[in-house]
XYZ file of C-alpha atoms in Angstrom:
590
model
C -42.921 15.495 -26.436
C -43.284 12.922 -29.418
C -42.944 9.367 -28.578
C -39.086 8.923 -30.258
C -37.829 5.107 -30.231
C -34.302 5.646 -30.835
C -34.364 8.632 -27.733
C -35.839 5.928 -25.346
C -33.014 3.503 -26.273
C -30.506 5.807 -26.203
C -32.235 6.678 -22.132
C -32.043 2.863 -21.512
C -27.923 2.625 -23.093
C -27.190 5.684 -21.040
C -28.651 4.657 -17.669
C -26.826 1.139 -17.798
C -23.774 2.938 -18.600
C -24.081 4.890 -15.682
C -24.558 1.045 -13.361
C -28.164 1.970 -13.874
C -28.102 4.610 -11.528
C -30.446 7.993 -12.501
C -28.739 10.168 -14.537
C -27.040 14.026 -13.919
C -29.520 16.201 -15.664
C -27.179 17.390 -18.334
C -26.846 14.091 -19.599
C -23.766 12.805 -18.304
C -22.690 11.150 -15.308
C -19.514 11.482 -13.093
C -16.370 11.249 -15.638
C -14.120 9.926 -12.806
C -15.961 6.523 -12.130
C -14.144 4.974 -14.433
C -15.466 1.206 -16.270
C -15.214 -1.305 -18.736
C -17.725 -2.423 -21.350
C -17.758 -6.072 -22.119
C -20.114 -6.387 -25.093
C -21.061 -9.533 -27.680
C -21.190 -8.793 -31.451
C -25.101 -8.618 -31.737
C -24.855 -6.030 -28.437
C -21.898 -4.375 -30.896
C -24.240 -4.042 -33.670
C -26.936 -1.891 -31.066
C -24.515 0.504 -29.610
C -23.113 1.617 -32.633
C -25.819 3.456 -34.396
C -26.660 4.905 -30.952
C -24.062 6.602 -28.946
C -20.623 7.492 -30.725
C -16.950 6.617 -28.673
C -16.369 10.098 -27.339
C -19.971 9.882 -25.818
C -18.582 6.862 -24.304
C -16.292 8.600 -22.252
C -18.199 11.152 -21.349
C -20.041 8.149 -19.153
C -17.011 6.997 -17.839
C -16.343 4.110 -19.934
C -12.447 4.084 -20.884
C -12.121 0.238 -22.348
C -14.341 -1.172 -24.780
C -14.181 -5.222 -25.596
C -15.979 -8.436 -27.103
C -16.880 -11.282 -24.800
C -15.605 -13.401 -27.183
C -11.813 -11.599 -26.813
C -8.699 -12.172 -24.815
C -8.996 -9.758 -22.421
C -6.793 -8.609 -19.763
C -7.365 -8.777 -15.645
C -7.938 -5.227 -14.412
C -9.732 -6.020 -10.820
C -9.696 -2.541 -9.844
C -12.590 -1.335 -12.677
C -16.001 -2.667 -13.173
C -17.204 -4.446 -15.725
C -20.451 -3.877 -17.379
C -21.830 -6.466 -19.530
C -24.001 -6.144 -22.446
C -25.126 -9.309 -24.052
C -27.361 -11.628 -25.876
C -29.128 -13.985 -22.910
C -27.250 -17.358 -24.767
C -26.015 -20.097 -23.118
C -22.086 -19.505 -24.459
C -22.421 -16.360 -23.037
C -23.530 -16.742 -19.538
C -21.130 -19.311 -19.305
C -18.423 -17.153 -20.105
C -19.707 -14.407 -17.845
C -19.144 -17.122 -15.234
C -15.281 -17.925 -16.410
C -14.626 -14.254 -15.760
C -16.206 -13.850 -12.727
C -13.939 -17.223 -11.320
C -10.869 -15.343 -12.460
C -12.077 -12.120 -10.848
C -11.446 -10.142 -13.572
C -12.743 -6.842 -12.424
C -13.999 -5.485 -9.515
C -17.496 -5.726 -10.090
C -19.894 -7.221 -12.856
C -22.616 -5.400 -14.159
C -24.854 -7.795 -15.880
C -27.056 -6.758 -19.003
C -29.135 -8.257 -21.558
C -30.703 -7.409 -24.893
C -33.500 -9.118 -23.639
C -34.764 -10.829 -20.542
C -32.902 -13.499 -19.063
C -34.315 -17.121 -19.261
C -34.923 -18.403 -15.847
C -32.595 -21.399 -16.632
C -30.031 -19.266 -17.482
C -30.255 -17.094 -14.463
C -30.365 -20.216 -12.203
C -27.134 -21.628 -14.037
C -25.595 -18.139 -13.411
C -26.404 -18.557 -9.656
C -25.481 -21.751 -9.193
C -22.080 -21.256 -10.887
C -20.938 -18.218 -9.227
C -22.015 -19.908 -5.523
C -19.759 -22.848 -7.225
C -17.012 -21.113 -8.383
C -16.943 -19.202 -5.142
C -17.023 -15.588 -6.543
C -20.676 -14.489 -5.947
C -19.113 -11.664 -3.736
C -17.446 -10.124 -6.804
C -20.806 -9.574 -8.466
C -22.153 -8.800 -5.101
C -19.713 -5.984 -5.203
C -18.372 -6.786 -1.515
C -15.956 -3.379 -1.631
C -17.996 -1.288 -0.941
C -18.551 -3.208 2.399
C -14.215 -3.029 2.371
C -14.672 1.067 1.954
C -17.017 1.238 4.326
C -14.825 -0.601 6.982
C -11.506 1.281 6.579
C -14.362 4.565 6.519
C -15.127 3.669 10.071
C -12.034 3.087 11.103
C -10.303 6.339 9.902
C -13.779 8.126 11.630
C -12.925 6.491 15.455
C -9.356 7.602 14.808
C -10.806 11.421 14.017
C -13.485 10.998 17.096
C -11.099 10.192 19.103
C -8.297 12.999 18.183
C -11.130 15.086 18.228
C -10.644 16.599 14.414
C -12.347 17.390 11.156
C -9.481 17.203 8.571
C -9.480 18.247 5.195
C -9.129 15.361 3.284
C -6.581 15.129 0.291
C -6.670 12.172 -2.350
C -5.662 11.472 -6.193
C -8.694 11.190 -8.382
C -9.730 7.835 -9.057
C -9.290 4.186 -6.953
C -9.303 3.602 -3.813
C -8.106 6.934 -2.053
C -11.561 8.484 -3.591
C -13.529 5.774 -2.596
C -12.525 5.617 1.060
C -12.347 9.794 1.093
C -16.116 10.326 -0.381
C -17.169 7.556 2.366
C -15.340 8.973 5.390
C -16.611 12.443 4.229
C -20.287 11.647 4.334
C -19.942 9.903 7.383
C -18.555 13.119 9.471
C -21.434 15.414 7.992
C -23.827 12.850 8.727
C -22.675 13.011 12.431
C -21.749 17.049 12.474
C -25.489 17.462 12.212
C -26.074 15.105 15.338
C -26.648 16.383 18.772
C -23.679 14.535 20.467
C -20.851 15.961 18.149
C -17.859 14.032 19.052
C -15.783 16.574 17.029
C -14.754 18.904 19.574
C -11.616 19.466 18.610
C -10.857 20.622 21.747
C -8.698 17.584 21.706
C -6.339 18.611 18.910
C -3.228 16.854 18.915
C -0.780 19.865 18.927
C -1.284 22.982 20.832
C -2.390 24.611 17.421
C -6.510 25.224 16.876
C -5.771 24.679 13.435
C -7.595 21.669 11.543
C -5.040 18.685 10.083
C -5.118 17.513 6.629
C -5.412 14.032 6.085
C -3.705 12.415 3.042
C -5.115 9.033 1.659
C -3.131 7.205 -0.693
C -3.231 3.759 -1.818
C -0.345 1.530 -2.005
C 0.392 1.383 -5.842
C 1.443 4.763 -5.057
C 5.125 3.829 -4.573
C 5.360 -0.115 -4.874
C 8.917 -0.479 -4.470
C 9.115 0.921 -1.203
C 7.016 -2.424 -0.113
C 8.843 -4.505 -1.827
C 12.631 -3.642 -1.604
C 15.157 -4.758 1.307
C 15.850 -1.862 3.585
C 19.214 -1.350 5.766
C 17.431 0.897 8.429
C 17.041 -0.701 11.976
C 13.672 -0.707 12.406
C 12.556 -1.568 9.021
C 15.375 -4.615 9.532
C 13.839 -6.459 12.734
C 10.079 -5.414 11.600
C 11.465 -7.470 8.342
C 13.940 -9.868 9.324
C 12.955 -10.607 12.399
C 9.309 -10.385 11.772
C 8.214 -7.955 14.700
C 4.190 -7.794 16.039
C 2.705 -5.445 18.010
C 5.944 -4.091 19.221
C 7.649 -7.346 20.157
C 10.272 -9.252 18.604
C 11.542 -12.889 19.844
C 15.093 -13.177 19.346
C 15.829 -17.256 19.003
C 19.267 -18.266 19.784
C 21.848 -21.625 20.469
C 23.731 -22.096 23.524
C 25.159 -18.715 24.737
C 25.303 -16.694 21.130
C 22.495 -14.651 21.759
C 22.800 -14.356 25.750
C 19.970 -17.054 25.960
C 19.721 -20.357 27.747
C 19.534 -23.449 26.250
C 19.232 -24.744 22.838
C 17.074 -22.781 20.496
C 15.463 -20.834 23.480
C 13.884 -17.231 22.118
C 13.538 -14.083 24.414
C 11.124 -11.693 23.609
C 11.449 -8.088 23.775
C 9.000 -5.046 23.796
C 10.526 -2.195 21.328
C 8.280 0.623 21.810
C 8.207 4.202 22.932
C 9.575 3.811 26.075
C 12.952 2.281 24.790
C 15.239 5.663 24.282
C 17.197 3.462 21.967
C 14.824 2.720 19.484
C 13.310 5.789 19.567
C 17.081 7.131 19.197
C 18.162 4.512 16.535
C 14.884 2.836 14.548
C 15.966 4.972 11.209
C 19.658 4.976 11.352
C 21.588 2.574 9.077
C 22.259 -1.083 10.802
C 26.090 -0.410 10.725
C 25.433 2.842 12.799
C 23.241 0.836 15.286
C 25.641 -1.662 15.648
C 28.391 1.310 16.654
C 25.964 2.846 18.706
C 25.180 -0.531 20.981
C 29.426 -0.113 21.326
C 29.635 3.606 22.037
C 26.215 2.898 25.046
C 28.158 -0.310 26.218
C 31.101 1.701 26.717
C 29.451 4.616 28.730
C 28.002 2.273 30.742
C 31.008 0.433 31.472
C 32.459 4.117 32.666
C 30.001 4.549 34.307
C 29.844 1.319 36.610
C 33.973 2.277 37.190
C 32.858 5.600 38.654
C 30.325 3.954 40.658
C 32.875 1.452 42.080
C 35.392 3.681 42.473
C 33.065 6.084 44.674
C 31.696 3.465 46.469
C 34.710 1.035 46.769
C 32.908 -2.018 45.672
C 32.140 -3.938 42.379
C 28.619 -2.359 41.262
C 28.663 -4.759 37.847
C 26.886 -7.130 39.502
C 24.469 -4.677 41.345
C 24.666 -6.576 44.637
C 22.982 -3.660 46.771
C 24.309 -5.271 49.871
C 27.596 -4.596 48.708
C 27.543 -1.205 47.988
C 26.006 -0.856 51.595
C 29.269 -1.792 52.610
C 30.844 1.652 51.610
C 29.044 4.470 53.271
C 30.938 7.178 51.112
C 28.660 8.224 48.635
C 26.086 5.644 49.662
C 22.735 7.526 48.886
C 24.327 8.314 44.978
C 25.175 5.253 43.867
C 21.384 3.676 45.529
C 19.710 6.168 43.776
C 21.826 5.161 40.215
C 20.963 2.038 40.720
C 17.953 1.685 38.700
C 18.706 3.882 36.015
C 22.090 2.121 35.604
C 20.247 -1.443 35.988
C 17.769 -0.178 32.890
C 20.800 0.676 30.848
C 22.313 -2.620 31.551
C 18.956 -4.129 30.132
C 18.422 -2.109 27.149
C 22.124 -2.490 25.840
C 21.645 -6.001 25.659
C 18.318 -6.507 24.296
C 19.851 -4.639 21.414
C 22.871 -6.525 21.284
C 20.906 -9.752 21.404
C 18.788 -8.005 18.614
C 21.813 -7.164 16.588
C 23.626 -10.221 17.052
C 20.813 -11.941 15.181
C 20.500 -9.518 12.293
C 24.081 -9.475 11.647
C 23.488 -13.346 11.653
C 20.453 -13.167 8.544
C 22.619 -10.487 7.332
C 25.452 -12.713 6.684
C 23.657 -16.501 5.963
C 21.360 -13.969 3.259
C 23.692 -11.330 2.221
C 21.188 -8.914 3.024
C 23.291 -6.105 2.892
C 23.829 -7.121 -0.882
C 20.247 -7.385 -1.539
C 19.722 -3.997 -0.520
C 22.746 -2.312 -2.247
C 21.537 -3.104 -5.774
C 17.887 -2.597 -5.390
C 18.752 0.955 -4.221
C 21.273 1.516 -6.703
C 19.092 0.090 -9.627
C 16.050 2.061 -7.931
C 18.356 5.232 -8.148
C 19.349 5.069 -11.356
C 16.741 3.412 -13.293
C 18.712 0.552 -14.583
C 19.955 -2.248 -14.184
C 22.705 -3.389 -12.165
C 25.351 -6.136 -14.075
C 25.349 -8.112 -10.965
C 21.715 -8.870 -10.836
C 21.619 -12.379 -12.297
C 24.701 -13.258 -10.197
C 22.607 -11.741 -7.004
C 19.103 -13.925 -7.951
C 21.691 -17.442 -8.108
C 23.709 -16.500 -4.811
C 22.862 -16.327 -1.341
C 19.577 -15.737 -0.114
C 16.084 -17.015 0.100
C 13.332 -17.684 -2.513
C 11.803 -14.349 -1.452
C 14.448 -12.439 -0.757
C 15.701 -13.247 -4.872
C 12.015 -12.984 -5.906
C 11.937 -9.386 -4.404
C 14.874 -8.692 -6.106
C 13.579 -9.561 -9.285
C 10.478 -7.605 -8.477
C 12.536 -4.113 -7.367
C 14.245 -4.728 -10.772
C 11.222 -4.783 -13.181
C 10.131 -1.671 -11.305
C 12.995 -0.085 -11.681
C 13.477 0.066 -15.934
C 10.952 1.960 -17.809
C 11.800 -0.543 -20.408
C 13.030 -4.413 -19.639
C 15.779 -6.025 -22.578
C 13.701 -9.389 -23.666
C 17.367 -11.117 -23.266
C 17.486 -9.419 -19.727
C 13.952 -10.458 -18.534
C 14.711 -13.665 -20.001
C 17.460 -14.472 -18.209
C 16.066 -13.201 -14.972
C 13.227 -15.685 -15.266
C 15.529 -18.786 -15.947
C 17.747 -17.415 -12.628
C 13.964 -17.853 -11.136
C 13.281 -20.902 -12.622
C 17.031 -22.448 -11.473
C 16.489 -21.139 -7.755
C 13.038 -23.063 -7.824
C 10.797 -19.712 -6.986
C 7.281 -19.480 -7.049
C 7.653 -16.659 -10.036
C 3.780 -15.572 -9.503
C 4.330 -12.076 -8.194
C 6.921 -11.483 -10.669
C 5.109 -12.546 -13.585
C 1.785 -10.236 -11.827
C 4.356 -7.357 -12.119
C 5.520 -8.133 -15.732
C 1.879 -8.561 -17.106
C 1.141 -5.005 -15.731
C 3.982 -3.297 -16.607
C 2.886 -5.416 -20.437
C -0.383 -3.961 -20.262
C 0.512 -0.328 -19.381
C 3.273 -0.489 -22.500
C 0.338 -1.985 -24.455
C -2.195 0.263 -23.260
C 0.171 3.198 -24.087
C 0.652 2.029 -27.667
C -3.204 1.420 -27.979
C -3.521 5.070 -27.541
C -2.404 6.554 -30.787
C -4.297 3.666 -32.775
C -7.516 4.938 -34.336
C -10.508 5.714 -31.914
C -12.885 6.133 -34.561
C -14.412 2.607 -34.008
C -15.216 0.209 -31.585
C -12.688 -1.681 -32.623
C -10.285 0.790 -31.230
C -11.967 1.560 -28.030
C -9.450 0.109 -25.874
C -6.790 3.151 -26.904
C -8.337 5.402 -23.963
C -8.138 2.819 -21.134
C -4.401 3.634 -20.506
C -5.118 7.318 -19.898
C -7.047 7.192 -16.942
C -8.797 3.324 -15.848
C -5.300 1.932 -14.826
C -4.196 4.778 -13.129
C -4.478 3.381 -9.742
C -2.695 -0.092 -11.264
C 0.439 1.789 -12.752
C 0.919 4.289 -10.550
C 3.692 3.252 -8.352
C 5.966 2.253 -11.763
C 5.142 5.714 -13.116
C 6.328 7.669 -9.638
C 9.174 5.025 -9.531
C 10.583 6.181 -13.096
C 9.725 9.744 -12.017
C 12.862 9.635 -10.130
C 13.193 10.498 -6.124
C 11.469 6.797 -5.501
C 11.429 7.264 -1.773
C 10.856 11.173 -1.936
C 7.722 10.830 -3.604
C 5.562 10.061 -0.710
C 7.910 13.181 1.516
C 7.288 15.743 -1.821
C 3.467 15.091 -2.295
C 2.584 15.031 1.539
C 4.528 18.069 2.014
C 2.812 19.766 -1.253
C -0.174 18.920 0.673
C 0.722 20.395 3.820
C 1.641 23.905 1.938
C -0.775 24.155 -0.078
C 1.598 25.079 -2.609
C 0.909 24.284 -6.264
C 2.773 20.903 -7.471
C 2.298 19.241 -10.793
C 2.315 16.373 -8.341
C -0.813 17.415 -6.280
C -2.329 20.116 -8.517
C -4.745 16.789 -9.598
C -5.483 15.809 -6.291
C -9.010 16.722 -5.097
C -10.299 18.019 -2.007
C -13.077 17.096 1.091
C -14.382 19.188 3.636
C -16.882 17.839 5.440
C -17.078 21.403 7.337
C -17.817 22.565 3.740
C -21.564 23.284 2.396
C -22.466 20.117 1.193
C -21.747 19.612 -3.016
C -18.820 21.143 -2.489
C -16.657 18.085 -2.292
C -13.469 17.990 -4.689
C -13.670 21.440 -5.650
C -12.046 23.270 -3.264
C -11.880 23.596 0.761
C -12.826 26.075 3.670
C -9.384 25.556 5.239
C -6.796 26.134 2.139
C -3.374 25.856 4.945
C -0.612 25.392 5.444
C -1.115 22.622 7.548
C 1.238 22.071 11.185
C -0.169 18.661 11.238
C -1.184 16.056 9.413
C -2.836 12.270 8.715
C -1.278 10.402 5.955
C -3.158 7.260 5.673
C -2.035 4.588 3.465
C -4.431 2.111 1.827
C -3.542 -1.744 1.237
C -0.329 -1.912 3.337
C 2.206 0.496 5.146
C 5.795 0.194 6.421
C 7.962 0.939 8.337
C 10.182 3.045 6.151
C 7.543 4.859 5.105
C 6.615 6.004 8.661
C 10.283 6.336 9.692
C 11.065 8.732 5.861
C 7.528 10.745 7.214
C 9.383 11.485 11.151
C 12.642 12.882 9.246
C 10.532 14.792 7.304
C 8.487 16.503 10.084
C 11.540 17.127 12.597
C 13.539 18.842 10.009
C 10.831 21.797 9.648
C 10.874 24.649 11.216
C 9.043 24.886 12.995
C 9.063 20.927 13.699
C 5.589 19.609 12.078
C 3.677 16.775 13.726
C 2.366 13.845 11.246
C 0.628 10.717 11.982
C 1.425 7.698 9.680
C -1.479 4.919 9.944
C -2.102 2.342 7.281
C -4.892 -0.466 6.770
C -2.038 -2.906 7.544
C 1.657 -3.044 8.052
C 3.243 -5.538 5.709
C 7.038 -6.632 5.600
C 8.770 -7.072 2.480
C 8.499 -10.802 2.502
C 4.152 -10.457 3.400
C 3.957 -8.002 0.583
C 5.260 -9.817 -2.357
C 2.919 -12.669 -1.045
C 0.158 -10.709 -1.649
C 1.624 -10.029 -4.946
C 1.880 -14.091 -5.727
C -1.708 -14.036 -4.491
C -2.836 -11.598 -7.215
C -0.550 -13.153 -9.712
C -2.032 -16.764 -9.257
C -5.875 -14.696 -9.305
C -4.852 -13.858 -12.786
C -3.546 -17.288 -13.505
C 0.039 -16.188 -14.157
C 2.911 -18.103 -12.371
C 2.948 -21.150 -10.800
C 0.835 -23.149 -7.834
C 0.238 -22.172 -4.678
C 1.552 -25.407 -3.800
C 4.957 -23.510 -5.151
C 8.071 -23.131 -2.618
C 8.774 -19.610 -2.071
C 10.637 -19.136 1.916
């Protein structure tokens, strides 16, 4: 073949396009690794006689900028640079890295790189501590939740087939987890028996990743269930929950004593109890206190004594019906202890129920969440009772909640921010997000013809994983939407939902990977794995679910973390202060 010039640029364009990775053979590269292109204007002036903007996306790349621009955060993508090696320009290359801008940074020149330059670039990223970012540390983050999801299968003994949404995370940590069970199915000492299966069913589970700006509200808004309340309120660990009290409120000794608790399977009434409604609970504790007080007359009446204090000795005293009331003796003692750790529990809910108005908190985020609009009472809410996060939730629940936000509205609920002194960060992360999907959206019918109106196709597919939870949100069904896609999943059935959502079999022959599975269901069991934070709603919504099929279906909830309300709008101020939106960390926000 003729030596052509323009062919062996074209080669070079292509390949750094693709993160400088070889090339498929017809040309193009995998259209669902989706990246940005951050190019100067002499960079500009090469790529345009070269490769045309639908070629573009054929490689992937969805948003096309100038260095020189203001540019939006969008940490999820990467970034890959194409620039002159100046001065101006490596030091902005360095400003974006500091902000972490994307996920990774893909560095490339028109021409080699001065050694000057490249030691400035070294010395500022070490500086500016964000080295990692370039270093592209997630992968070693995909790797680790990989590993962890593959002990979890070892140990149940199970190859699922695994079920994600194109793009993000969910792929990342699927495509990762799948080549590390082939990789050991081919080993001598197979650890996937699945003789172990965790149902009396030889049928394989399907295990559904999703990633948490699937449904944001639901880790965000105030929740009225029990279980979601102490996890919450009372900021429960590993099962246990210290109850602090004053004097005799809370059944403790001494001033500000605490009592710990364990609340785990073994308690009947949480297992009973941990999704109903707090007012329910609170009846419940009654209706138990009361059948054990019947009980304890039935006891004393049979044995003639005054069992409430369980003095064995006694009982002794009464022969008649001796060897019954010994032998109820423990179970009745257990009662006794159960009814008031939950009272004690209770007692201080209703407490941070009442000094928060908690129960408010929760009635207008679900009603706004319901209906998709705003409540009249909101502003009133964010200056009454409450803390700084509770009211900064609030205002968070509401901007997911309206597909579009009045400027007067969103006004006003920033000065009601602003007058309760809250750190407005993950707020103003939220707003910027929801700006840039709106933006993104318009950008979309603008012309494409031109690199000047590249950016038009970044809303369609590169900040999917960013705007997904506000687009199932306005979808309608907030909480449902997690229940309606895992059970689409379990089916098999088609869903507009799930029809997108691709598929690994590690059991498969290898290449197979996304486009279809060995073991097409229904599924009796499943995984659902959440990515960046859980809760306990969620895992409480996904029990409901199972036990009302018939038959009863098992499902495992397990999650990279489980956050409460207040720990996951923290992580939201985090993100909003990364993209320099909001104010100081220094900022009060209890």
């Amino acid at each position: 073949m003729a030596l052509s010039l323009r062919q062996k640029q074209l080669d070079a364009v292509v390949r750094m396009l693709n993160l400088n990775h070889p090339v498929l053979s017809g040309g193009t590269a995998d259209e669902e690794v989706y990246k940005v292109l951050i190019y100067d204007n002499f960079c500009r002036d090469i790529l345009s006689p070269l490769i045309r903007v639908n070629d573009l996306r054929k490689h992937g790349i969805t948003l096309y900028l100038g260095l020189d621009k203001e540019r939006q955060n969008v940490p999820d993508v990467p970034a890959i640079y194409f620039v002159q090696p100046l001065q101006a320009n490596i030091q902005r290359i360095i400003l974006d890295a500091s902000r972490g801008m994307y996920e990774a940074f893909h560095l490339n020149f028109s021409s080699s790189l001065p050694r000057p330059l490249l030691e400035e670039l070294a010395t500022n990223t070490l500086r500016t501590d964000c080295l990692q970012r370039i270093a592209k540390d997630v992968e070693a983050v995909v790797e680790n939740i990989a590993n962890g999801l593959f002990s979890v299968l070892a140990t149940l003994g199970v190859v699922p087939v695994i079920r994600c949404a194109s793009g993000g995370p969910a792929e990342m940590v699927a495509s990762a987890l799948d080549s590390r069970i082939r990789d050991h199915l081919v080993s001598r000492n197979n650890l996937f028996t699945e003789a172990g299966h965790m149902g009396t069913s030889f049928q394989r589970p399907v295990l559904c990743l999703f990633d948490r700006n699937f449904e944001l509200s639901v880790a965000v808004q105030h929740v009225w269930s029990y279980r979601p309340l102490v996890h919450d309120v009372l900021n429960m660990r590993l099962n246990r929950v210290t109850v602090q009290g004053e004097g005799g409120t809370l059944g403790l000794k001494g001033k500000n004593a605490g009592k710990t608790y364990e609340l785990d399977d073994g308690d009947s009434f949480w297992v009973a109890n941990g999704n109903a409604v707090f007012p329910q609970v609170a009846q419940e504790v009654e209706v138990q206190l009361s059948r054990y007080k019947q009980d304890i007359a039935e006891v004393n009446k049979k044995t003639g004594g005054d069992a409430e204090d369980f003095d064995e000795q006694e009982l002794m005293g009464n022969t008649k019906h001796l060897m019954n009331a010994v032998n109820s003796l423990p179970e009745l003692t257990e009662r006794k202890r159960t009814i008031d750790k939950h009272t004690n529990i209770a007692t201080a809910l209703l407490g941070e129920i009442k000094n928060r108005s908690l129960d408010s908190f929760s009635s207008i985020e679900d009603e706004m969440l319901s209906k998709g609009s705003v409540d009249r009472g909101l502003i009133a809410h964010l200056k009454g009772k409450g803390s700084k996060k509770d009211k900064l939730r609030l205002a968070v629940v509401y901007l997911l909640a309206a597909e579009t936000t009045v400027p007067a509205e969103l006004e006003a609920v920033e000065a009601a921010l602003r007058e309760c002194e809250v750190d407005p960060s993950a707020f103003l992360y939220v707003k910027r997000i929801k700006s840039l999907n709106v933006s993104l959206s318009s950008a979309q019918a603008a012309s494409k013809s031109n690199l000047g109106g590249w950016g038009g196709q970044f809303y369609e597919q590169a900040l999917i994983s960013i705007t997904a939870g506000v687009k199932n949100l306005l979808s309608g069904g907030r909480q449902a939407a997690l229940i309606r896609v895992v059970e689409a999943l379990m089916e098999s059935k088609p869903s507009p939902e799930t029809d997108s959502y691709l598929t690994f079999d590690p059991r498969a022959p290898k290449g197979s990977a996304g486009a279809g599975s060995v073991s097409k269901g229904p599924f009796k069991e499943a995984i659902v794995f959440m990515i960046g934070g859980g809760n306990y709603l969620e895992y409480g919504s996904l029990q409901e679910f199972a036990k009302r099929q018939q038959p009863t279906k098992n499902i495992i909830y397990g999650t990279t973390e489980i956050l409460s309300g207040e720990e996951f709008i923290e992580q939201l101020a985090v993100l909003g202060r990364k993209m320099g939106v909001g104010g100081s960390t220094a900022a009060s926000s209890s």
